[in-house]
Structures are given as structure tokens and as C-alpha cells.
Short mmCIF file of N, CA and C in Angstrom, two decimals:
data_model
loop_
_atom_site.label_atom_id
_atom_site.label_comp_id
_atom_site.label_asym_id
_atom_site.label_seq_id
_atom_site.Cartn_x
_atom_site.Cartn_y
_atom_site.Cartn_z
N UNK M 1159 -40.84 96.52 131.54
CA UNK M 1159 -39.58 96.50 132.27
C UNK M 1159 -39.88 96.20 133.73
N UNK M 1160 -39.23 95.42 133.90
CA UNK M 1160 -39.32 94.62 135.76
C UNK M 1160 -38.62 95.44 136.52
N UNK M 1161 -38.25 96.24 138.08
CA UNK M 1161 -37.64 96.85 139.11
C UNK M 1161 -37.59 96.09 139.98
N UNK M 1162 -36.70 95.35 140.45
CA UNK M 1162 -36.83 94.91 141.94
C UNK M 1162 -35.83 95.61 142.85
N UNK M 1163 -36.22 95.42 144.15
CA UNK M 1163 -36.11 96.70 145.44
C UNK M 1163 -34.84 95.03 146.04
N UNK M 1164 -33.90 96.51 146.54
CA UNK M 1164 -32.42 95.28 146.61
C UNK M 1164 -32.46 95.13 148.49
N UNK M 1165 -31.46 95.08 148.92
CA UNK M 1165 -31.46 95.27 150.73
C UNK M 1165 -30.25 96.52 150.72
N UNK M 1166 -30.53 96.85 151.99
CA UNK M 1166 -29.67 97.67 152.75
C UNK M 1166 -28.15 98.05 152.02
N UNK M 1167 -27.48 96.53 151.55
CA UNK M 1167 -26.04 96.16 151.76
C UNK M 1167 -25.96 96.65 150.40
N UNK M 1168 -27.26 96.03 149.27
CA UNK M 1168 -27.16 96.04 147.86
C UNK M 1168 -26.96 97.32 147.36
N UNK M 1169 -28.18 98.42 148.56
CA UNK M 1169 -28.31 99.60 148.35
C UNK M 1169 -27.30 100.40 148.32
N UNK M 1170 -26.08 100.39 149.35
CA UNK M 1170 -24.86 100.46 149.72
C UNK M 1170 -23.73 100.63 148.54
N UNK M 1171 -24.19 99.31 147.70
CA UNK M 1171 -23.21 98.90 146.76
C UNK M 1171 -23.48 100.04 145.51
N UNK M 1172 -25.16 99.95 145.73
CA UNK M 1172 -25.51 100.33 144.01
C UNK M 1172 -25.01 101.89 143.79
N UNK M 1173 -25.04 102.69 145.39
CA UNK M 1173 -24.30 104.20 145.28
C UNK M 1173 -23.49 104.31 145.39
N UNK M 1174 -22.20 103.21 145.59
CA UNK M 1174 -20.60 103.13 145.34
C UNK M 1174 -20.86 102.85 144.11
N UNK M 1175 -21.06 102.21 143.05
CA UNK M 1175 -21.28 102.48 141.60
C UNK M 1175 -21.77 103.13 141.10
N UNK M 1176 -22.94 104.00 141.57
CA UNK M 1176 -23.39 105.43 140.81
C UNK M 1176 -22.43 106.55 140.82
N UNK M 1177 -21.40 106.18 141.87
CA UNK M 1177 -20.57 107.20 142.40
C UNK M 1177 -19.35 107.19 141.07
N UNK M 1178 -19.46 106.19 140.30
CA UNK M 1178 -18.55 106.19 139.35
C UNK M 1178 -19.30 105.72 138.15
N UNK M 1179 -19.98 106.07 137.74
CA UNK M 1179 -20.92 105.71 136.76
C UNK M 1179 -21.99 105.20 136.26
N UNK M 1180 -22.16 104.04 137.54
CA UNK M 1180 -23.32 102.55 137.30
C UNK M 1180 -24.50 103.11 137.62
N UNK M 1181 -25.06 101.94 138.23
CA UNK M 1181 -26.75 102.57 138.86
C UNK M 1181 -26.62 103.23 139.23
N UNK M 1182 -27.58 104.25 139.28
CA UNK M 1182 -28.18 105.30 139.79
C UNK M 1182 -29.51 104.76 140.69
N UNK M 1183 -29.67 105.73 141.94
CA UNK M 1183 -30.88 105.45 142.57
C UNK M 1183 -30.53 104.23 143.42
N UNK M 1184 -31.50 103.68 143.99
CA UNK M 1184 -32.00 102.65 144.95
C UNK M 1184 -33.30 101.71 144.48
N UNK M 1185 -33.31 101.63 142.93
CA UNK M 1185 -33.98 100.60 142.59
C UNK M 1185 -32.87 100.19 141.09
N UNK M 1186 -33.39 98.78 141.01
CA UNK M 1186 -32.05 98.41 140.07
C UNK M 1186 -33.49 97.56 138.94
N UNK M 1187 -32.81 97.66 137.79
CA UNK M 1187 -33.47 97.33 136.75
C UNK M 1187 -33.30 95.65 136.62
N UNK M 1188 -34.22 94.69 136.50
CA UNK M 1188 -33.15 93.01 136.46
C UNK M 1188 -33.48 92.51 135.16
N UNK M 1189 -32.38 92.28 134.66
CA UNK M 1189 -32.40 91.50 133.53
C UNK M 1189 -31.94 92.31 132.61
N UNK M 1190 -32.32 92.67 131.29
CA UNK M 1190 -32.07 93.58 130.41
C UNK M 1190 -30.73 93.74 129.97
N UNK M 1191 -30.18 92.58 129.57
CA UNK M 1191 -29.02 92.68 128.33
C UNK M 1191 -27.60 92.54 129.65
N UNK M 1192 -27.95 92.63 130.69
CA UNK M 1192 -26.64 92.79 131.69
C UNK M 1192 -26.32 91.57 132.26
N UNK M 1193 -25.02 91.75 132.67
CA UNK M 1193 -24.74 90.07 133.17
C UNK M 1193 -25.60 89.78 134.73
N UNK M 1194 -25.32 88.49 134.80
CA UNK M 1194 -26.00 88.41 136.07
C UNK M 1194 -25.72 89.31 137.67
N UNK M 1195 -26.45 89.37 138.52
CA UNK M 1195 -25.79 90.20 139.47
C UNK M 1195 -24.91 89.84 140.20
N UNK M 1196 -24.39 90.30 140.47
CA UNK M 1196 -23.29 90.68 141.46
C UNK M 1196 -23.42 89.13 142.65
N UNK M 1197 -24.94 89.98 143.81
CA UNK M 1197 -25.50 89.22 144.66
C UNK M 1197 -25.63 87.95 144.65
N UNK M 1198 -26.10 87.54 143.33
CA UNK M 1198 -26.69 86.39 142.65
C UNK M 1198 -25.80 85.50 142.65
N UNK M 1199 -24.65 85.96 141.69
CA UNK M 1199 -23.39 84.95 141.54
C UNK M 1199 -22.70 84.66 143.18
N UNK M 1200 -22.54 85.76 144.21
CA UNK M 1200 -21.87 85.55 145.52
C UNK M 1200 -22.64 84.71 146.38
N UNK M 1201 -23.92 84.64 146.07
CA UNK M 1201 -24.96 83.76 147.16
C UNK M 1201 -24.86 82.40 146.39
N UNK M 1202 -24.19 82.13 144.89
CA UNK M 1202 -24.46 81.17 144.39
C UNK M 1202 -23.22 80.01 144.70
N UNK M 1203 -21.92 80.92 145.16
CA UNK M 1203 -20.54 80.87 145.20
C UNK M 1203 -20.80 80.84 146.96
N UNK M 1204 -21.20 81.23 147.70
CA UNK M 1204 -21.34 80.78 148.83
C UNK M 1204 -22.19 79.55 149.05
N UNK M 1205 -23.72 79.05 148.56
CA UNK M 1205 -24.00 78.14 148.90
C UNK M 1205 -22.89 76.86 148.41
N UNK M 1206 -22.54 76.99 147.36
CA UNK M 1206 -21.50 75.80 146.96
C UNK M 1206 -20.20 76.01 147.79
N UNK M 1207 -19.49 76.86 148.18
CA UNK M 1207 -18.62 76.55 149.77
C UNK M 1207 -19.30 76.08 150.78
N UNK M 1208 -20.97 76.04 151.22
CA UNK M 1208 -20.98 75.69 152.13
C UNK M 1208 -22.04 74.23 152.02
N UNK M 1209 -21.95 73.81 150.64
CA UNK M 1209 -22.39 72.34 149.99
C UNK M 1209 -20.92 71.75 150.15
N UNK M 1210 -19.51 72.14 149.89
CA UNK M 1210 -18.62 71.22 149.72
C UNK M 1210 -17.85 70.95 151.05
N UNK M 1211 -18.51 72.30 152.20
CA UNK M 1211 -17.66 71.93 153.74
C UNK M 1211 -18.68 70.88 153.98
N UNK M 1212 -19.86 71.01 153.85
CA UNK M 1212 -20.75 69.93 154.12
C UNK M 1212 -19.82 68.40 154.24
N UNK M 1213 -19.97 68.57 152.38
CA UNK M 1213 -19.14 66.83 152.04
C UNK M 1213 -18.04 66.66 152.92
N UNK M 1214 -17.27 67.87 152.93
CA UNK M 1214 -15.94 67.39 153.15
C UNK M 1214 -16.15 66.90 154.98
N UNK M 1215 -16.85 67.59 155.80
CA UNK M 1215 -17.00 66.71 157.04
C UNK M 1215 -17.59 65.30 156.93
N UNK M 1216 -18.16 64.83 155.77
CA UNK M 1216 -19.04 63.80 155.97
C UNK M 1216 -17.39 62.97 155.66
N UNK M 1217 -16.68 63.49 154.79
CA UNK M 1217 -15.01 62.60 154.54
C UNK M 1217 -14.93 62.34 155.81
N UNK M 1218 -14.45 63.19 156.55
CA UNK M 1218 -13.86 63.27 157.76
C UNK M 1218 -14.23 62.38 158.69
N UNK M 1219 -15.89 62.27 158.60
CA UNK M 1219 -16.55 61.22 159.73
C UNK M 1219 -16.00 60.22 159.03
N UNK M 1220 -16.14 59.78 158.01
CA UNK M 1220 -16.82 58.11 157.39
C UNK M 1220 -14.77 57.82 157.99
N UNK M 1221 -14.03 58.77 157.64
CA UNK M 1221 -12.94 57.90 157.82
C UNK M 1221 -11.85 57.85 159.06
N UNK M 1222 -12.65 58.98 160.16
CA UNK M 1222 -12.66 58.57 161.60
C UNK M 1222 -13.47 57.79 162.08
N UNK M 1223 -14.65 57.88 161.69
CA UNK M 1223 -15.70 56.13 162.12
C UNK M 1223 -15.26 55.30 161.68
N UNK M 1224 -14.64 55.00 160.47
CA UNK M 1224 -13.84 54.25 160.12
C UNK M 1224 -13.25 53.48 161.14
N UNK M 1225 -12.16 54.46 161.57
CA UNK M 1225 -10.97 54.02 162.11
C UNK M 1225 -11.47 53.71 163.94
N UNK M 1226 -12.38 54.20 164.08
CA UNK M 1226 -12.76 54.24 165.32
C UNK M 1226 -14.03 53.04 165.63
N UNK M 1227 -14.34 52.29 164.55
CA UNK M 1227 -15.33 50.97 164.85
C UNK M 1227 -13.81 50.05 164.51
N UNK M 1228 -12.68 50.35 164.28
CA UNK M 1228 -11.68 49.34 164.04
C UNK M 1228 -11.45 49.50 165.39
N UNK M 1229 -11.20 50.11 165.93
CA UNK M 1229 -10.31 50.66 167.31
C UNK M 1229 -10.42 48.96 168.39
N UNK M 1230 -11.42 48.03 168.26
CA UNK M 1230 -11.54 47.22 169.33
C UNK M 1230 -10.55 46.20 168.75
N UNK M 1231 -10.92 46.01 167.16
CA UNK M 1231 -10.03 44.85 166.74
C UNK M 1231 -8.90 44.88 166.76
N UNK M 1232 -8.34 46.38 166.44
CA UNK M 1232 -6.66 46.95 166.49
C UNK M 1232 -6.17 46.43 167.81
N UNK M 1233 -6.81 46.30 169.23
CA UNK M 1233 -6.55 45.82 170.48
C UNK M 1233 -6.38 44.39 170.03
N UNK M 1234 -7.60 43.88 169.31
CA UNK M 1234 -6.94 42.15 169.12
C UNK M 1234 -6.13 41.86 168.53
N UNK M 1235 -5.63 43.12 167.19
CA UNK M 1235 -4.88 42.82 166.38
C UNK M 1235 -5.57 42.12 165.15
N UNK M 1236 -6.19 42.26 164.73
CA UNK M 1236 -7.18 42.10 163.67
C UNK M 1236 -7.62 42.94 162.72
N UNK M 1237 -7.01 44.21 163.32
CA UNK M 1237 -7.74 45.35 162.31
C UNK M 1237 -7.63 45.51 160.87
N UNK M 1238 -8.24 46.38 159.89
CA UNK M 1238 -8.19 46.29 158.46
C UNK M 1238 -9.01 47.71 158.19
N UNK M 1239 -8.72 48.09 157.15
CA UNK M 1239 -8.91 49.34 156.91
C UNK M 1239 -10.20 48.97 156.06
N UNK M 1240 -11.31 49.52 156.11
CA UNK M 1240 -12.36 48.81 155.78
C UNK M 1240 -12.91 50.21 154.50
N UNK M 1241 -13.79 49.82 153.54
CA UNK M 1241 -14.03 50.62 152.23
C UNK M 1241 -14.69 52.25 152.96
N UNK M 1242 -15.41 52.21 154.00
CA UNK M 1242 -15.62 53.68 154.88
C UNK M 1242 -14.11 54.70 154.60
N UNK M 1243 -13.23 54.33 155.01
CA UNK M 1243 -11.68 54.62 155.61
C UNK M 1243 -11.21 55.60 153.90
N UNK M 1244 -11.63 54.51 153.01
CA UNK M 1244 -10.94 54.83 151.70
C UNK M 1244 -11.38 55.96 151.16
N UNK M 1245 -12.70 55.44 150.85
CA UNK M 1245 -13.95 56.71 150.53
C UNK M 1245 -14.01 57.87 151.61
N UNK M 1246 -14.01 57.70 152.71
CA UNK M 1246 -13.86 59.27 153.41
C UNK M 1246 -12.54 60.06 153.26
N UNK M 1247 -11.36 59.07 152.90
CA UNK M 1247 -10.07 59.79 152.88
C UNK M 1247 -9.87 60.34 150.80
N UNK M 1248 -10.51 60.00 150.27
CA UNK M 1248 -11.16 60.20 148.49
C UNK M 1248 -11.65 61.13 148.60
N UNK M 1249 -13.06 61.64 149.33
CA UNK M 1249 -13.85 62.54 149.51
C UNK M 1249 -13.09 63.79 150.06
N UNK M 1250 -12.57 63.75 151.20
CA UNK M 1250 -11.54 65.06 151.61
C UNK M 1250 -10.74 65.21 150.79
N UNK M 1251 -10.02 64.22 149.94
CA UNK M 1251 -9.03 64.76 149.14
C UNK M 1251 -9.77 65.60 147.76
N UNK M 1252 -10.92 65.09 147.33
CA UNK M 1252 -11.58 66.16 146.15
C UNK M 1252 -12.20 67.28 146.60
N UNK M 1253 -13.07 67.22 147.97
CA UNK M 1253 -13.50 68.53 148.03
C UNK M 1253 -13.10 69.41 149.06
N UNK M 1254 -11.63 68.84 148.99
CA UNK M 1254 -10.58 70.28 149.61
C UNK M 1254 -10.46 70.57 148.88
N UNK M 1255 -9.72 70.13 147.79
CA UNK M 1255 -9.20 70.66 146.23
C UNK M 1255 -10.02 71.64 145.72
N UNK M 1256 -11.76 71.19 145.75
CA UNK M 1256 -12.76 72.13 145.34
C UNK M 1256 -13.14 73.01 146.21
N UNK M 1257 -12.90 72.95 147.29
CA UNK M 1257 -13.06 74.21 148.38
C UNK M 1257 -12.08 75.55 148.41
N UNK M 1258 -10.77 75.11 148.07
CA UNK M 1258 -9.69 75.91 147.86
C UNK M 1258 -9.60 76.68 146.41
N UNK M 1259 -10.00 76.11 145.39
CA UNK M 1259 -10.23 76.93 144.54
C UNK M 1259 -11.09 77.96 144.80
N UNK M 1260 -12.48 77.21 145.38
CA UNK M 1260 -13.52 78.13 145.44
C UNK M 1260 -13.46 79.49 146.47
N UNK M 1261 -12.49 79.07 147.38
CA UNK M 1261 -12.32 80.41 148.08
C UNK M 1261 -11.17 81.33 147.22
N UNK M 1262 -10.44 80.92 146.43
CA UNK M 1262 -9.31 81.34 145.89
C UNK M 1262 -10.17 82.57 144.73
N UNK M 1263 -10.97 81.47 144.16
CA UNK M 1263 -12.27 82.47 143.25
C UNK M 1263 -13.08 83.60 143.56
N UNK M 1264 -13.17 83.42 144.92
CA UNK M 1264 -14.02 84.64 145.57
C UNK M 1264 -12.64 85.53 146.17
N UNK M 1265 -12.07 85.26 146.03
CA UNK M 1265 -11.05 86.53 146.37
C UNK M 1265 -10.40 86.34 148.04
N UNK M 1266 -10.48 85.43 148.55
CA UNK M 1266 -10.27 85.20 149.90
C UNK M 1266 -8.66 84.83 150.16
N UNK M 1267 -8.26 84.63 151.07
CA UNK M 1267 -6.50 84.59 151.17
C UNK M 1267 -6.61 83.30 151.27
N UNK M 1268 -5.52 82.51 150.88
CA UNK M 1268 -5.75 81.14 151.69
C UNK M 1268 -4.58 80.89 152.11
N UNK M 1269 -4.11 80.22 153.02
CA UNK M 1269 -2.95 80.01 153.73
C UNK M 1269 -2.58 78.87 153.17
N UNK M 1270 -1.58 79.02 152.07
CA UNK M 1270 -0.80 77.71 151.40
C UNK M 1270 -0.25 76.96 152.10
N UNK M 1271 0.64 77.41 153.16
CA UNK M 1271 1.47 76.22 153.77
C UNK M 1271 0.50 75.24 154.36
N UNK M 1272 -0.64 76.61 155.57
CA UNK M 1272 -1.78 74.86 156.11
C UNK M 1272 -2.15 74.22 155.05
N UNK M 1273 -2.77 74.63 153.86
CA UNK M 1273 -3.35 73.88 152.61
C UNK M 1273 -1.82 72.60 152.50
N UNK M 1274 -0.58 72.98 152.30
CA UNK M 1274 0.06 72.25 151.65
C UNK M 1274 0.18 70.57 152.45
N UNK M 1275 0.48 71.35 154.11
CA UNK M 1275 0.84 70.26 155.43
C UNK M 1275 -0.60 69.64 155.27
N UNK M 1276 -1.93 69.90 155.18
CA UNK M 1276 -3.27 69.24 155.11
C UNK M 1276 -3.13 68.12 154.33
N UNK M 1277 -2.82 68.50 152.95
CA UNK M 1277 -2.84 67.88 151.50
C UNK M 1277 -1.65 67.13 152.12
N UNK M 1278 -0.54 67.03 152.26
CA UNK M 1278 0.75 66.03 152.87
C UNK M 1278 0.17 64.89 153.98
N UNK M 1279 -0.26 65.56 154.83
CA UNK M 1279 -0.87 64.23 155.37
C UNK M 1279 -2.07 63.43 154.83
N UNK M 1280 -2.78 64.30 154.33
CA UNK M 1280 -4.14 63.42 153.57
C UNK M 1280 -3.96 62.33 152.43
N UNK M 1281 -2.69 62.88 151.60
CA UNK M 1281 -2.15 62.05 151.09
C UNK M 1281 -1.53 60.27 151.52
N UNK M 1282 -0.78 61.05 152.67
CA UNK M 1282 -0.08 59.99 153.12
C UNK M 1282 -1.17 58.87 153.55
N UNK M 1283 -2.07 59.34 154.34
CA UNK M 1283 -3.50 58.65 154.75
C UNK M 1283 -3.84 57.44 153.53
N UNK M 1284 -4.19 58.52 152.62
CA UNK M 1284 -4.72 57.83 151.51
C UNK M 1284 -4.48 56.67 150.67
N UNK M 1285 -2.54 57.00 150.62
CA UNK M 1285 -1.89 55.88 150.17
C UNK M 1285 -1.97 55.09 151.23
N UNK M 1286 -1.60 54.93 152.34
CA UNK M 1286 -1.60 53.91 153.53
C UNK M 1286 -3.02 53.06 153.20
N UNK M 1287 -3.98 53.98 153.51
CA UNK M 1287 -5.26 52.85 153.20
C UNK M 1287 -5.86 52.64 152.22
N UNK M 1288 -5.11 53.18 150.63
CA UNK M 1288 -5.07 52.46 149.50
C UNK M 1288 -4.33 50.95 149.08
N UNK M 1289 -3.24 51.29 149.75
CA UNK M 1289 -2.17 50.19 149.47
C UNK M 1289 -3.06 49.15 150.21
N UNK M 1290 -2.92 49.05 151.47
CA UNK M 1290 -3.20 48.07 152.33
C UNK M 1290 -4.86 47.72 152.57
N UNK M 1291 -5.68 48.08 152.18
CA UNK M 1291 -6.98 47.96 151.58
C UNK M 1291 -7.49 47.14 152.24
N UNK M 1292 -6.90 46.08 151.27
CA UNK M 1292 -7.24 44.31 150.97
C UNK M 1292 -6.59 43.43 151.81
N UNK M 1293 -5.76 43.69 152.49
CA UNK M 1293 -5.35 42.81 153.83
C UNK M 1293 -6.06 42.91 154.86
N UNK M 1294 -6.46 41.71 155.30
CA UNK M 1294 -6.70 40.79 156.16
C UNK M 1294 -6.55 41.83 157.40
N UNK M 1295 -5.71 41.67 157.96
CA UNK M 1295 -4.75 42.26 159.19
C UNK M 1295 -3.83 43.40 158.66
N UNK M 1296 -4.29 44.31 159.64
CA UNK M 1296 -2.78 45.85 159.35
C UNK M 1296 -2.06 45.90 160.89
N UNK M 1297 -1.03 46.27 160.60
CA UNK M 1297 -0.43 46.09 161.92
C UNK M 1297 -1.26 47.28 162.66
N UNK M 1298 -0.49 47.01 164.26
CA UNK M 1298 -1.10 48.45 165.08
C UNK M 1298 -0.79 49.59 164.90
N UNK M 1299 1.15 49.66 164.62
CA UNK M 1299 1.32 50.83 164.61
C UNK M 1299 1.06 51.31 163.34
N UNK M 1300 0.78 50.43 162.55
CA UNK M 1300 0.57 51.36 160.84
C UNK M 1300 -1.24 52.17 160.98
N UNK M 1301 -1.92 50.90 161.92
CA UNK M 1301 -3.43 51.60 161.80
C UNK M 1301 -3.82 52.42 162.92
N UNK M 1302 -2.76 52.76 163.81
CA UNK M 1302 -2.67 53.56 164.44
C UNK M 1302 -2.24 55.05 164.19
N UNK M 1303 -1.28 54.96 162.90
CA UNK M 1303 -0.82 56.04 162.26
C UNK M 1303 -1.92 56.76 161.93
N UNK M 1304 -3.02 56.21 161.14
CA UNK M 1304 -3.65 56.82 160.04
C UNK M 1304 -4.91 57.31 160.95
N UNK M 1305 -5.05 57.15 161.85
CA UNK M 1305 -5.67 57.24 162.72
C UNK M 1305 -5.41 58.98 163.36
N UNK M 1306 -3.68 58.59 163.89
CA UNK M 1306 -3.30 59.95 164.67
C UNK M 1306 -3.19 61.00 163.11
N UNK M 1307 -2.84 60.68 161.94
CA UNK M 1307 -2.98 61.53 161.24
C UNK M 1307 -4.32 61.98 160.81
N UNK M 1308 -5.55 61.36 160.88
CA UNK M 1308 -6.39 62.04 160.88
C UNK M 1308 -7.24 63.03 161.62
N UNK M 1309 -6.60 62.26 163.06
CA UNK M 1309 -7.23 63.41 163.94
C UNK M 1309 -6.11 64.92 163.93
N UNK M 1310 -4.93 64.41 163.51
CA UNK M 1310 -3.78 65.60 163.48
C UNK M 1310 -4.15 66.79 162.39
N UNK M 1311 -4.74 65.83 160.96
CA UNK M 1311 -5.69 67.03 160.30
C UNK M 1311 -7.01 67.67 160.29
N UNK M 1312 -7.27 67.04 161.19
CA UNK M 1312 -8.51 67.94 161.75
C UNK M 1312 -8.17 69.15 163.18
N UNK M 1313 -7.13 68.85 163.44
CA UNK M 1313 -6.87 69.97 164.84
C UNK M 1313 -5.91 71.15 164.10
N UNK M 1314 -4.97 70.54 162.66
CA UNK M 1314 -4.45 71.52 162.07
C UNK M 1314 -5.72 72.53 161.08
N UNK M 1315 -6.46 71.95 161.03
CA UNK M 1315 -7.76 72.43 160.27
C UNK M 1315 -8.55 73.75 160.81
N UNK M 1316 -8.47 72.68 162.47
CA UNK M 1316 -9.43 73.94 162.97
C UNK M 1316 -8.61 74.78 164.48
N UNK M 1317 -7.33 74.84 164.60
CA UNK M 1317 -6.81 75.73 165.20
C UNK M 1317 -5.51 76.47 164.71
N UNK M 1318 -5.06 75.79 163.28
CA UNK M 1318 -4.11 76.64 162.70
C UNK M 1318 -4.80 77.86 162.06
N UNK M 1319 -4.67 78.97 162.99
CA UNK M 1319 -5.66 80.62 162.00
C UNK M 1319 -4.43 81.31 161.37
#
């Protein structure tokens, strides 16, 4: 039979469950017919929230760099929403979706309405530089839109608390 020695926090935990039945003591038995731990699954459920904020900023760049290596031609009037734009606005739209569950799973609150106004504009983004893709030329004020809406969901992102 294997013992491994837990931390401080674990220790914490394991005598709020002895206190009602569970472990006993300050060493915990691993393995042996029980589901996985506790720790295990929350460190496993945190690195994957903080693998999918990862992606989801890399969305964010590819489809503000995007829009921001267009920024000279939009002055000539030339601009076009280029395959960066599409794929970064694809990418935020899946791993918000998977970020929001995943906090929803761990028990965390999430604020539906910002989630909903996020998802409303990301959308709108999306179709704009789905539809218009493949043209040549987008006007200013349309590639100017997608532009102020992206920086508009990133400031609703990070100062709506």
C-alpha cells in the first residue's frame, strides 16, 4: 500500500472530511479502489482554463493583427479581410464556448449577460468577415466596424467585473 503526504490546503480539506466521516489523519492512502482526487481533477480543470485563455488570446491577436496590418490599405481603400481575421474570430468563438462551460463545471458564477453581449458581437464580427471574405475591397466603414467591435470586446472582457 502506497501513502503520499498532501500540502497544507489538502491537509485542511482531509480534516473537514474526517470531521464527517472520510479520511482520517494527515496522510491519505492513493489509489485503492477510490475515484481520482479531488486535487488531481481541480489542477487538471485548471490547467485546461488556462490552455483555452491561452488560445482564446491568440483569437484575439490573429484577428486584431488582422485588422491592424489592413489599417494602411483601409486609408487607400483597398482593404479586405484577410484568412488571419476569420480564423482568429472562429477561434474566440469555440474557446469561449469551451471556457464558459469550463468555469460553469467548476462551480464558478458566470455573468450571462457579459457572456451573452460578448457572444452578440463576436458573432456579428464573424458573419461580417465570413460573408465578405472573398472580396477584393470592403468598404471603410464596414472594416472599420469589425475593427471597433473587436476592440469593444476586448474592453467589455476586461473591465466589465
Amino acid at each position: 500500500m502506497q501513502w503520499i503526504r498532501g500540502t497544507p490546503e489538502r491537509h485542511a480539506a482531509i480534516r473537514r472530511r474526517a470531521a464527517h466521516g472520510g479520511t482520517r489523519g494527515r496522510w491519505v492512502r492513493a489509489g485503492v479502489g477510490r475515484r481520482p482526487a479531488r486535487w488531481l481533477a481541480s489542477g487538471l480543470m485548471e490547467l485546461l482554463i488556462h490552455l483555452f485563455v491561452g488560445l482564446h488570446i491568440v483569437g484575439i491577436a490573429a484577428l486584431l493583427g488582422g485588422f491592424l496590418t489592413q489599417m494602411k490599405a483601409m486609408g487607400q481603400g483597398t482593404a479586405r479581410f484577410v484568412p488571419a481575421m476569420l480564423h482568429g474570430a472562429a477561434t474566440m468563438l469555440v474557446t469561449g464556448v469551451i471556457l464558459v462551460g469550463l468555469h460553469q463545471a467548476e462551480g464558478h458564477e458566470v455573468n450571462n449577460v457579459k457572456i451573452g453581449v460578448k457572444l452578440a458581437l463576436l458573432i456579428v464580427i464573424l458573419g461580417l468577415v465570413y460573408v465578405k471574405r472573398d472580396d477584393e475591397r470592403v468598404e471603410k466603414p464596414l472594416f472599420g466596424l469589425v475593427g471597433l467591435l473587436t476592440v469593444a470586446n476586448v474592453f467589455i472582457a476586461v473591465l466589465w467585473t
